[in-house]
Structures are given as C-alpha cells and as structure tokens.
Amino acid sequence: MKAIVYKEYGSPEVLHLAEIAKPAPKATEVLIRNYAASVNFGDLMARNFRAVSPSQFNMLFLFWLIGKISFGLNRPKNPILGSAFSGEVEAVGSAVTRYKPGDPVFGYLGESMGAYAEYFCLPENGVMAIKPANMTHEEAAVVPYGAIMALNLLRKAQLQPGQKVLINGASGGIGSAAVQIAKHYGAEVTGVCGTPRKEFVQSLGADHIIDYTVEDFSKNGETYDLIFDILGKITFARAKNSLKPNGILLYASFKMKQLVQMLWTSRAGSGKRVICSIAPGSLEDLNSIKELVEAGKIKGIVDRCYPMEQAAEAHRYVEEGRYKGNVVITMLTR
Ligand SMILES: NC(=O)c1ccc[n+]([C@@H]2O[C@H](COP(=O)([O-])OP(=O)(O)OC[C@H]3O[C@@H](n4cnc5c(N)ncnc54)[C@H](OP(=O)(O)O)[C@@H]3O)[C@@H](O)[C@H]2O)c1
C-alpha cells in the first residue's frame, strides 16, 4: 500500500509517497480503506516540530514537552501524519461487532495520526462513525478535527440562544466549525479572520465579520457574552473591554498565565471569566457532530483536493495561507 511518509522534520518537501506494508486488523480492530484525509494545523506543526520552540507553541510548556517526547526529539517517531479521515471498512477483526466490510466511515485519529495512508487500523471503539450520507468522503474528512474540538469547547461556555459570540480565528479548522455550531445554538456570531478569508467566514453563516488586519475588535465598543479565542491571541486585559458583565473569554490555546486567570476569575462566582479547556476528541462528540451534519447544521467546506503524490504541495498551499476552507489529500484508493 501507499502512504505519505516523512522521516525528518522540515519543510513540505520532507513528505514523500512510499510503499509500506498493509496492516492487518487485530481481533477488536477495523481495517480502513482510506479515501481522504484533511490537512490540519496539527499536521503542519508535527511535520516541523523540531523547529517549534516553547514560545512559538500556543499551548502550555508541559504540552510542548509531551509533544517533543511523543513526536520525537530529532526525528519523527511516527512517519505518517494525518488525523481526520473518511473511507470505508475493508475488513474487521474476529471480535468486531459494530462495523462490517463496506461500511462508509469517518473519524479522528488524534495525536497518534496515520491518516495520510491508503489503509490503517483502528479499534472498533475508536473515534469513528458511519459517514453522513449527505457528504462526500472529501467533505466528511474535513469535519471531525475542527468540529469535535469546537463543539466540546463551546459546550463548556454553555452558550444560550440570542447571546452574542465573537470567534477570534473564525476561518481555521476549529473556528470555521465554531461559527456553524454557535449559529446552530442560536447565537449572533461575529467572526474574526484575515482579509483573504472574509467571504469564506461569511459563507459559514457569521452575522458580522471583522478583519483583524484592519480592525481591533477590542476597541470598537461592541460587547459579547462569549469571546472564543482559538490561537490565544487576545489577553484577558484587552478582552475585558469587549465582554459583557458576566462574559466569558474561552481559550482553545493557553499558557500558564491564562490558567491562573481562569482559577482567579472562577473564585468570584460571577463577573467576567476566563475558561481554558482541552477537548478530548471523543466518540461522543463525533456522534453529536454526525447528527448536526445530517441535520444540515454543519458543512464540510473543501477548498482544494490534492492527490497523494502532491502532499507537499497541499502542505505548502496551507502554509502559505492561500486556502479558503479546508484542504484535503485524496488517496489512490479513491
Ligand atoms: N483546546 C484544545 O483542546 C485544542 C485542540 C486542538 C487544537 N488546539 C489549539 O488550536 C490551535 C489551532 O487551531 P486551528 O486548527 O483552528 O488553527 P488554524 O486552522 O491554523 O486557524 C487559525 C485561525 O487563527 C486566525 N488568526 C491568525 N492570526 C490571527 C490574529 N492575529 N488574530 C486573530 N485571528 C488570527 C486565522 O485567520 P486567517 O487564516 O484568516 O488569517 C485562522 O482563522 C492551536 O493553537 C492548537 O494548539 C486546542
């Protein structure tokens, strides 16, 4: 079988198409014949993790350290990237009851990755579900990562219909799903993104768009019940101006300072608060997302598809910031 492998950290050119052994499922595993994998923030980060310093890393130092150990200090330990996929069950282990060959499935492999491959195995109780029938495999592959993160994190803010929400980073993997989910919850949504992706964020259903290159939302006088900051770009001190009296600043990316602010602001029981949270990437969340997709509440928006042979080009396209929506690598099995 073919897989896109990388044996050293670096620029997109480290990605190569290679022939590797096709895996066989263990008793409780499912063998996936993969059709499509999305290119996400985590793939780009892991591809060049050696060059990522703790200050460039948007998360706690501890997570950077864990990343160094799990991805590999000088060379990648796991040669295959890719965390979100859509494909078909090719074969099942002897004890598998949930799936059968031929089932169309989509899912999320998390930090263990491995979806840039024609075939891979995962446990039948892994983060995988029957693919929504109203999506192509390419569309289904771009949904799991951002949507399960966004849903899980937004739930922690207990969003209510009619509330005003600002999503800082609305055009990315998590933010583009957050816009759609917040709209589904009945919120009035403002999406913050760069100039090239304003129309894309509008197409997701955002009520208002702010281009962060021309306007600082913390200075325009508007206030929100929730500010969801995907990259941890705004400080609590600045966000306070834009929060309503009991407003929440929700961080998807945070360091120790934001954690301390969370503890500090939660002590009062009321007032403006900080929430920092980690989404586990769970099967429960994927099943909720599947329902939202089937109800037409979440779309998987594909900008470009690249065949496996052009994986480096796909990464370059994302890295250069030219994308409007999600980028997909399609497998030769498609
Ligand atoms: N808490 C959790 O459980 C969890 C889980 C997964 C990931 N994460 C974190 O989430 C982050 C990745 O999110 P993602 O996959 O959505 O990333 P992404 O796809 O790269 O999107 C990043 C977004 O941030 C925007 N952005 C860039 N500079 C900005 C600025 N100065 N002000 C406002 N917005 C700006 C981008 O807008 P333009 O592209 O339009 O410029 C884009 O919308 C990482 O930091 C990761 O550690 C957290």
Tab-separated table of C-alpha atoms and ligand atoms in Angstrom:
chain	number	residue	atom	x	y	z
A	1	MET	CA	0.000	0.000	0.000
A	2	LYS	CA	0.988	3.634	-0.435
A	3	ALA	CA	1.443	6.179	2.353
A	4	ILE	CA	2.832	9.685	2.628
A	5	VAL	CA	5.784	9.412	4.960
A	6	TYR	CA	8.265	11.855	6.478
A	7	LYS	CA	11.499	10.656	8.018
A	8	GLU	CA	12.885	14.013	9.052
A	9	TYR	CA	11.371	17.251	10.281
A	10	GLY	CA	11.270	20.183	7.919
A	11	SER	CA	9.557	21.999	5.046
A	12	PRO	CA	6.742	20.387	2.986
A	13	GLU	CA	9.388	18.666	0.805
A	14	VAL	CA	10.040	16.116	3.585
A	15	LEU	CA	6.711	14.470	2.640
A	16	HIS	CA	7.173	11.548	0.218
A	17	LEU	CA	4.978	8.892	-1.260
A	18	ALA	CA	6.259	5.468	-0.198
A	19	GLU	CA	5.319	1.812	-0.410
A	20	ILE	CA	4.745	0.285	3.041
A	21	ALA	CA	3.249	-2.938	4.397
A	22	LYS	CA	-0.533	-3.069	4.539
A	23	PRO	CA	-1.641	-3.605	8.157
A	24	ALA	CA	-3.929	-6.428	9.282
A	25	PRO	CA	-6.593	-5.781	11.921
A	26	LYS	CA	-6.280	-7.377	15.368
A	27	ALA	CA	-9.366	-9.051	16.869
A	28	THR	CA	-11.019	-5.805	18.047
A	29	GLU	CA	-9.742	-3.634	15.188
A	30	VAL	CA	-11.140	-2.405	11.912
A	31	LEU	CA	-9.056	-2.036	8.725
A	32	ILE	CA	-9.957	1.201	6.938
A	33	ARG	CA	-9.595	1.630	3.187
A	34	ASN	CA	-8.973	5.349	3.347
A	35	TYR	CA	-10.218	7.788	0.694
A	36	ALA	CA	-9.469	11.243	2.077
A	37	ALA	CA	-7.577	12.960	4.901
A	38	SER	CA	-7.699	16.636	5.834
A	39	VAL	CA	-4.633	18.846	6.227
A	40	ASN	CA	-4.848	20.438	9.667
A	41	PHE	CA	-2.893	22.752	11.932
A	42	GLY	CA	-1.525	19.726	13.833
A	43	ASP	CA	-0.112	18.125	10.655
A	44	LEU	CA	1.870	21.238	9.796
A	45	MET	CA	3.068	21.589	13.379
A	46	ALA	CA	4.109	17.921	13.677
A	47	ARG	CA	5.865	17.954	10.272
A	48	ASN	CA	8.283	20.596	11.525
A	49	PHE	CA	8.097	20.053	15.278
A	50	ARG	CA	11.836	20.205	15.812
A	51	ALA	CA	11.762	23.896	14.849
A	52	VAL	CA	8.865	24.760	17.159
A	53	SER	CA	10.129	26.484	20.283
A	54	PRO	CA	8.085	26.657	23.514
A	55	SER	CA	7.344	30.333	22.807
A	56	GLN	CA	6.067	29.554	19.283
A	57	PHE	CA	3.900	26.783	20.686
A	58	ASN	CA	0.465	28.170	21.592
A	59	MET	CA	-0.041	25.796	24.497
A	60	LEU	CA	1.340	25.032	27.962
A	61	PHE	CA	5.064	24.248	28.161
A	62	LEU	CA	4.121	20.814	29.518
A	63	PHE	CA	2.228	20.015	26.301
A	64	TRP	CA	5.218	21.137	24.224
A	65	LEU	CA	7.410	18.781	26.263
A	66	ILE	CA	4.959	15.919	25.815
A	67	GLY	CA	4.886	16.736	22.074
A	68	LYS	CA	8.698	16.600	21.893
A	69	ILE	CA	8.711	13.190	23.548
A	70	SER	CA	5.793	11.706	21.630
A	71	PHE	CA	6.614	13.139	18.166
A	72	GLY	CA	10.357	12.531	18.567
A	73	LEU	CA	13.182	14.875	19.578
A	74	ASN	CA	15.310	14.962	16.441
A	75	ARG	CA	13.367	12.761	14.039
A	76	PRO	CA	9.692	11.938	13.792
A	77	LYS	CA	8.862	8.702	15.606
A	78	ASN	CA	5.644	8.171	13.667
A	79	PRO	CA	6.352	8.638	9.943
A	80	ILE	CA	2.717	9.153	8.872
A	81	LEU	CA	0.752	12.355	9.545
A	82	GLY	CA	-2.991	12.924	9.279
A	83	SER	CA	-5.620	12.885	11.998
A	84	ALA	CA	-9.007	13.164	10.277
A	85	PHE	CA	-10.198	10.795	7.576
A	86	SER	CA	-13.092	9.400	5.589
A	87	GLY	CA	-13.129	5.988	3.946
A	88	GLU	CA	-14.649	2.550	4.038
A	89	VAL	CA	-14.298	-0.512	6.249
A	90	GLU	CA	-12.217	-3.029	4.282
A	91	ALA	CA	-12.029	-5.817	6.879
A	92	VAL	CA	-12.801	-6.387	10.553
A	93	GLY	CA	-11.124	-8.381	13.319
A	94	SER	CA	-12.729	-11.555	14.643
A	95	ALA	CA	-14.297	-9.845	17.712
A	96	VAL	CA	-15.633	-6.722	15.971
A	97	THR	CA	-19.406	-6.236	16.226
A	98	ARG	CA	-20.024	-2.555	15.382
A	99	TYR	CA	-18.798	-2.488	11.780
A	100	LYS	CA	-18.764	-4.692	8.700
A	101	PRO	CA	-16.820	-4.556	5.442
A	102	GLY	CA	-18.205	-1.906	3.111
A	103	ASP	CA	-19.414	0.495	5.847
A	104	PRO	CA	-18.572	4.100	4.923
A	105	VAL	CA	-16.882	5.691	7.951
A	106	PHE	CA	-15.263	8.958	9.002
A	107	GLY	CA	-13.275	9.734	12.101
A	108	TYR	CA	-10.428	11.213	14.066
A	109	LEU	CA	-7.132	9.525	14.938
A	110	GLY	CA	-5.896	12.278	17.283
A	111	GLU	CA	-2.212	12.723	18.094
A	112	SER	CA	-1.376	9.152	17.083
A	113	MET	CA	-2.133	10.241	13.472
A	114	GLY	CA	-1.600	7.919	10.464
A	115	ALA	CA	-4.410	9.047	8.118
A	116	TYR	CA	-2.108	10.046	5.206
A	117	ALA	CA	-2.217	6.415	4.096
A	118	GLU	CA	-4.318	4.186	1.898
A	119	TYR	CA	-5.015	1.793	4.777
A	120	PHE	CA	-4.755	1.857	8.557
A	121	CYS	CA	-6.284	0.017	11.509
A	122	LEU	CA	-8.081	1.451	14.489
A	123	PRO	CA	-10.025	-0.061	17.391
A	124	GLU	CA	-13.738	-0.519	16.678
A	125	ASN	CA	-14.485	1.747	19.658
A	126	GLY	CA	-12.137	4.449	18.314
A	127	VAL	CA	-13.350	7.930	17.334
A	128	MET	CA	-15.130	6.744	14.188
A	129	ALA	CA	-18.744	6.698	12.994
A	130	ILE	CA	-20.750	5.861	9.886
A	131	LYS	CA	-20.167	8.709	7.423
A	132	PRO	CA	-23.142	11.065	6.997
A	133	ALA	CA	-24.828	10.186	3.698
A	134	ASN	CA	-25.220	13.860	2.758
A	135	MET	CA	-21.456	14.367	2.382
A	136	THR	CA	-18.752	13.202	0.012
A	137	HIS	CA	-15.703	11.498	1.544
A	138	GLU	CA	-13.690	14.658	0.891
A	139	GLU	CA	-16.217	16.800	2.792
A	140	ALA	CA	-16.503	14.233	5.585
A	141	ALA	CA	-12.720	14.148	6.081
A	142	VAL	CA	-12.570	17.855	6.900
A	143	VAL	CA	-15.292	17.752	9.551
A	144	PRO	CA	-14.038	15.660	12.517
A	145	TYR	CA	-11.000	17.616	13.741
A	146	GLY	CA	-12.356	21.157	13.952
A	147	ALA	CA	-15.950	20.246	14.712
A	148	ILE	CA	-15.328	17.910	17.649
A	149	MET	CA	-12.921	20.435	19.175
A	150	ALA	CA	-15.292	23.368	18.643
A	151	LEU	CA	-18.379	21.543	19.932
A	152	ASN	CA	-16.649	20.309	23.073
A	153	LEU	CA	-15.128	23.684	23.905
A	154	LEU	CA	-18.281	25.699	23.135
A	155	ARG	CA	-20.341	23.411	25.391
A	156	LYS	CA	-18.112	24.477	28.303
A	157	ALA	CA	-19.273	28.065	27.783
A	158	GLN	CA	-22.956	26.998	27.972
A	159	LEU	CA	-23.970	29.190	25.078
A	160	GLN	CA	-27.618	30.359	25.104
A	161	PRO	CA	-29.822	31.369	22.144
A	162	GLY	CA	-29.606	35.086	21.423
A	163	GLN	CA	-26.185	35.522	23.027
A	164	LYS	CA	-23.502	37.458	21.193
A	165	VAL	CA	-20.386	35.445	20.370
A	166	LEU	CA	-17.101	36.534	18.834
A	167	ILE	CA	-14.846	33.873	17.339
A	168	ASN	CA	-11.254	35.059	17.043
A	169	GLY	CA	-9.784	32.796	14.350
A	170	ALA	CA	-13.068	32.034	12.560
A	171	SER	CA	-11.541	30.888	9.279
A	172	GLY	CA	-9.431	27.998	10.628
A	173	GLY	CA	-10.183	24.357	11.403
A	174	ILE	CA	-11.732	24.938	14.838
A	175	GLY	CA	-13.069	28.445	14.196
A	176	SER	CA	-14.937	27.595	10.975
A	177	ALA	CA	-16.750	24.793	12.814
A	178	ALA	CA	-17.330	27.050	15.840
A	179	VAL	CA	-19.096	29.637	13.652
A	180	GLN	CA	-21.527	27.000	12.381
A	181	ILE	CA	-22.108	25.414	15.806
A	182	ALA	CA	-22.654	28.779	17.517
A	183	LYS	CA	-25.203	29.680	14.812
A	184	HIS	CA	-26.906	26.355	15.450
A	185	TYR	CA	-27.130	27.276	19.155
A	186	GLY	CA	-28.949	30.458	18.118
A	187	ALA	CA	-26.127	32.895	18.835
A	188	GLU	CA	-25.381	36.113	16.980
A	189	VAL	CA	-21.908	35.378	15.638
A	190	THR	CA	-19.040	37.694	14.799
A	191	GLY	CA	-16.134	36.006	13.023
A	192	VAL	CA	-12.633	37.477	13.137
A	193	CYS	CA	-10.230	36.471	10.351
A	194	GLY	CA	-7.700	37.866	7.880
A	195	THR	CA	-8.670	39.634	4.631
A	196	PRO	CA	-8.474	36.670	2.195
A	197	ARG	CA	-10.958	34.576	4.171
A	198	LYS	CA	-13.710	37.123	4.935
A	199	GLU	CA	-16.073	35.744	2.275
A	200	PHE	CA	-15.426	32.198	3.464
A	201	VAL	CA	-16.397	33.077	7.051
A	202	GLN	CA	-19.484	34.865	5.748
A	203	SER	CA	-20.452	31.726	3.815
A	204	LEU	CA	-20.372	29.780	7.109
A	205	GLY	CA	-23.240	31.928	8.387
A	206	ALA	CA	-21.423	34.536	10.508
A	207	ASP	CA	-23.585	37.609	11.085
A	208	HIS	CA	-20.647	40.008	11.229
A	209	ILE	CA	-17.049	39.767	10.027
A	210	ILE	CA	-14.044	41.614	11.439
A	211	ASP	CA	-10.771	41.638	9.530
A	212	TYR	CA	-8.053	41.578	12.191
A	213	THR	CA	-5.603	43.272	9.816
A	214	VAL	CA	-7.742	46.425	9.664
A	215	GLU	CA	-9.732	46.470	12.916
A	216	ASP	CA	-9.024	45.674	16.566
A	217	PHE	CA	-12.286	44.243	17.887
A	218	SER	CA	-11.350	45.140	21.465
A	219	LYS	CA	-11.518	48.821	20.538
A	220	ASN	CA	-14.768	49.069	18.591
A	221	GLY	CA	-17.119	49.364	21.594
A	222	GLU	CA	-19.053	46.118	20.915
A	223	THR	CA	-19.507	43.692	23.814
A	224	TYR	CA	-20.030	39.919	23.750
A	225	ASP	CA	-21.309	37.168	26.037
A	226	LEU	CA	-18.547	34.926	24.758
A	227	ILE	CA	-15.212	35.515	23.067
A	228	PHE	CA	-13.760	32.244	21.763
A	229	ASP	CA	-10.066	32.781	21.050
A	230	ILE	CA	-8.673	29.899	19.010
A	231	LEU	CA	-4.968	30.811	18.894
A	232	GLY	CA	-4.809	32.615	22.256
A	233	LYS	CA	-4.201	35.950	20.521
A	234	ILE	CA	-6.041	38.250	22.932
A	235	THR	CA	-5.114	38.902	26.548
A	236	PHE	CA	-7.807	38.956	29.231
A	237	ALA	CA	-6.877	42.582	29.970
A	238	ARG	CA	-7.761	43.567	26.376
A	239	ALA	CA	-10.757	41.249	26.055
A	240	LYS	CA	-12.405	42.694	29.187
A	241	ASN	CA	-13.414	45.818	27.207
A	242	SER	CA	-15.346	43.594	24.831
A	243	LEU	CA	-17.012	41.301	27.371
A	244	LYS	CA	-20.468	41.835	28.871
A	245	PRO	CA	-20.606	41.920	32.719
A	246	ASN	CA	-20.772	38.098	33.025
A	247	GLY	CA	-18.996	37.424	29.732
A	248	ILE	CA	-16.594	34.546	29.147
A	249	LEU	CA	-13.223	34.519	27.390
A	250	LEU	CA	-12.792	30.922	26.195
A	251	TYR	CA	-9.288	29.880	25.142
A	252	ALA	CA	-8.568	26.916	22.864
A	253	SER	CA	-4.844	27.756	23.159
A	254	PHE	CA	-3.457	28.817	26.507
A	255	LYS	CA	-0.390	29.010	28.700
A	256	MET	CA	0.126	29.089	32.455
A	257	LYS	CA	-0.896	32.773	32.696
A	258	GLN	CA	-4.356	32.050	31.247
A	259	LEU	CA	-4.754	29.030	33.551
A	260	VAL	CA	-4.029	31.229	36.567
A	261	GLN	CA	-6.544	33.787	35.249
A	262	MET	CA	-9.118	31.017	34.946
A	263	LEU	CA	-8.599	29.986	38.582
A	264	TRP	CA	-8.621	33.599	39.727
A	265	THR	CA	-11.773	34.652	37.813
A	266	SER	CA	-13.705	31.500	38.780
A	267	ARG	CA	-13.276	32.257	42.519
A	268	ALA	CA	-15.690	35.212	42.428
A	269	GLY	CA	-18.578	33.104	41.086
A	270	SER	CA	-19.744	35.980	38.858
A	271	GLY	CA	-18.224	38.665	36.661
A	272	LYS	CA	-16.033	38.335	33.601
A	273	ARG	CA	-14.383	34.924	33.448
A	274	VAL	CA	-11.631	33.030	31.649
A	275	ILE	CA	-12.083	29.392	30.634
A	276	CYS	CA	-9.191	27.291	29.314
A	277	SER	CA	-10.124	23.830	28.205
A	278	ILE	CA	-8.907	20.772	26.352
A	279	ALA	CA	-11.246	18.869	24.054
A	280	PRO	CA	-10.594	15.131	24.311
A	281	GLY	CA	-11.622	14.339	20.725
A	282	SER	CA	-14.213	11.783	21.793
A	283	LEU	CA	-16.560	9.365	20.044
A	284	GLU	CA	-19.466	11.000	21.868
A	285	ASP	CA	-18.569	14.367	20.321
A	286	LEU	CA	-18.137	12.807	16.856
A	287	ASN	CA	-21.609	11.254	17.114
A	288	SER	CA	-23.071	14.657	18.050
A	289	ILE	CA	-21.291	16.202	15.064
A	290	LYS	CA	-22.611	13.481	12.765
A	291	GLU	CA	-26.172	14.387	13.859
A	292	LEU	CA	-25.527	18.070	13.186
A	293	VAL	CA	-24.138	17.261	9.735
A	294	GLU	CA	-27.138	15.074	8.925
A	295	ALA	CA	-29.454	17.881	10.071
A	296	GLY	CA	-27.653	20.243	7.684
A	297	LYS	CA	-26.229	22.375	10.528
A	298	ILE	CA	-22.564	21.743	9.747
A	299	LYS	CA	-20.977	21.699	6.307
A	300	GLY	CA	-17.554	20.386	5.413
A	301	ILE	CA	-16.119	23.036	3.121
A	302	VAL	CA	-13.349	21.857	0.834
A	303	ASP	CA	-11.164	24.408	-0.895
A	304	ARG	CA	-8.804	22.073	-2.760
A	305	CYS	CA	-8.065	18.369	-3.042
A	306	TYR	CA	-4.539	17.141	-3.758
A	307	PRO	CA	-3.675	13.580	-4.775
A	308	MET	CA	-1.236	11.726	-2.502
A	309	GLU	CA	1.678	12.418	-4.849
A	310	GLN	CA	1.177	16.159	-4.232
A	311	ALA	CA	1.038	16.070	-0.431
A	312	ALA	CA	3.959	18.505	-0.186
A	313	GLU	CA	2.104	20.941	-2.447
A	314	ALA	CA	-1.010	20.604	-0.233
A	315	HIS	CA	1.039	21.496	2.862
A	316	ARG	CA	2.707	24.388	1.056
A	317	TYR	CA	-0.669	25.757	-0.049
A	318	VAL	CA	-1.935	25.740	3.550
A	319	GLU	CA	1.321	27.053	4.995
A	320	GLU	CA	1.360	29.993	2.597
A	321	GLY	CA	-2.130	30.920	3.811
A	322	ARG	CA	-3.717	30.773	0.367
A	323	TYR	CA	-6.532	28.406	1.370
A	324	LYS	CA	-10.194	29.378	1.766
A	325	GLY	CA	-11.770	26.457	3.558
A	326	ASN	CA	-10.179	23.082	4.093
A	327	VAL	CA	-7.531	21.233	2.128
A	328	VAL	CA	-7.789	17.503	1.516
A	329	ILE	CA	-5.358	14.805	0.433
A	330	THR	CA	-7.107	12.134	-1.614
A	331	MET	CA	-5.725	8.610	-1.548
A	332	LEU	CA	-5.018	6.459	-4.588
A	333	THR	CA	-7.755	4.122	-3.332
A	334	ARG	CA	-10.349	6.806	-4.234
B	1	LIG	N1	-8.013	23.166	23.469
B	1	LIG	C1	-7.981	22.103	22.685
B	1	LIG	O1	-8.477	21.024	23.020
B	1	LIG	C2	-7.317	22.209	21.335
B	1	LIG	C3	-7.451	21.153	20.408
B	1	LIG	C4	-6.839	21.282	19.171
B	1	LIG	C5	-6.110	22.421	18.868
B	1	LIG	N2	-5.978	23.414	19.797
B	1	LIG	C6	-5.217	24.627	19.503
B	1	LIG	O2	-5.923	25.307	18.471
B	1	LIG	C7	-4.974	25.971	17.660
B	1	LIG	C8	-5.188	25.570	16.214
B	1	LIG	O3	-6.491	25.903	15.809
B	1	LIG	P1	-6.945	25.665	14.296
B	1	LIG	O4	-6.683	24.242	13.933
B	1	LIG	O5	-8.306	26.205	14.120
B	1	LIG	O6	-5.866	26.557	13.531
B	1	LIG	P2	-5.867	27.101	12.038
B	1	LIG	O7	-6.706	26.225	11.181
B	1	LIG	O8	-4.449	27.329	11.684
B	1	LIG	O9	-6.632	28.514	12.155
B	1	LIG	C9	-6.042	29.605	12.815
B	1	LIG	C10	-7.014	30.772	12.780
B	1	LIG	O10	-6.467	31.880	13.500
B	1	LIG	C11	-6.597	33.054	12.710
B	1	LIG	N3	-5.585	34.031	13.060
B	1	LIG	C12	-4.276	34.079	12.721
B	1	LIG	N4	-3.700	35.175	13.235
B	1	LIG	C13	-4.670	35.839	13.911
B	1	LIG	C14	-4.705	37.042	14.652
B	1	LIG	N5	-3.623	37.804	14.819
B	1	LIG	N6	-5.881	37.422	15.215
B	1	LIG	C15	-6.996	36.669	15.066
B	1	LIG	N7	-7.023	35.509	14.377
B	1	LIG	C16	-5.869	35.107	13.810
B	1	LIG	C17	-6.528	32.566	11.294
B	1	LIG	O11	-7.120	33.534	10.456
B	1	LIG	P3	-6.648	33.762	8.924
B	1	LIG	O12	-6.198	32.406	8.445
B	1	LIG	O13	-7.872	34.244	8.234
B	1	LIG	O14	-5.515	34.722	8.955
B	1	LIG	C18	-7.342	31.284	11.396
B	1	LIG	O15	-8.724	31.585	11.367
B	1	LIG	C19	-3.585	25.584	18.131
B	1	LIG	O16	-3.033	26.636	18.889
B	1	LIG	C20	-3.840	24.347	18.951
B	1	LIG	O17	-2.884	24.209	19.989
B	1	LIG	C21	-6.585	23.336	21.002
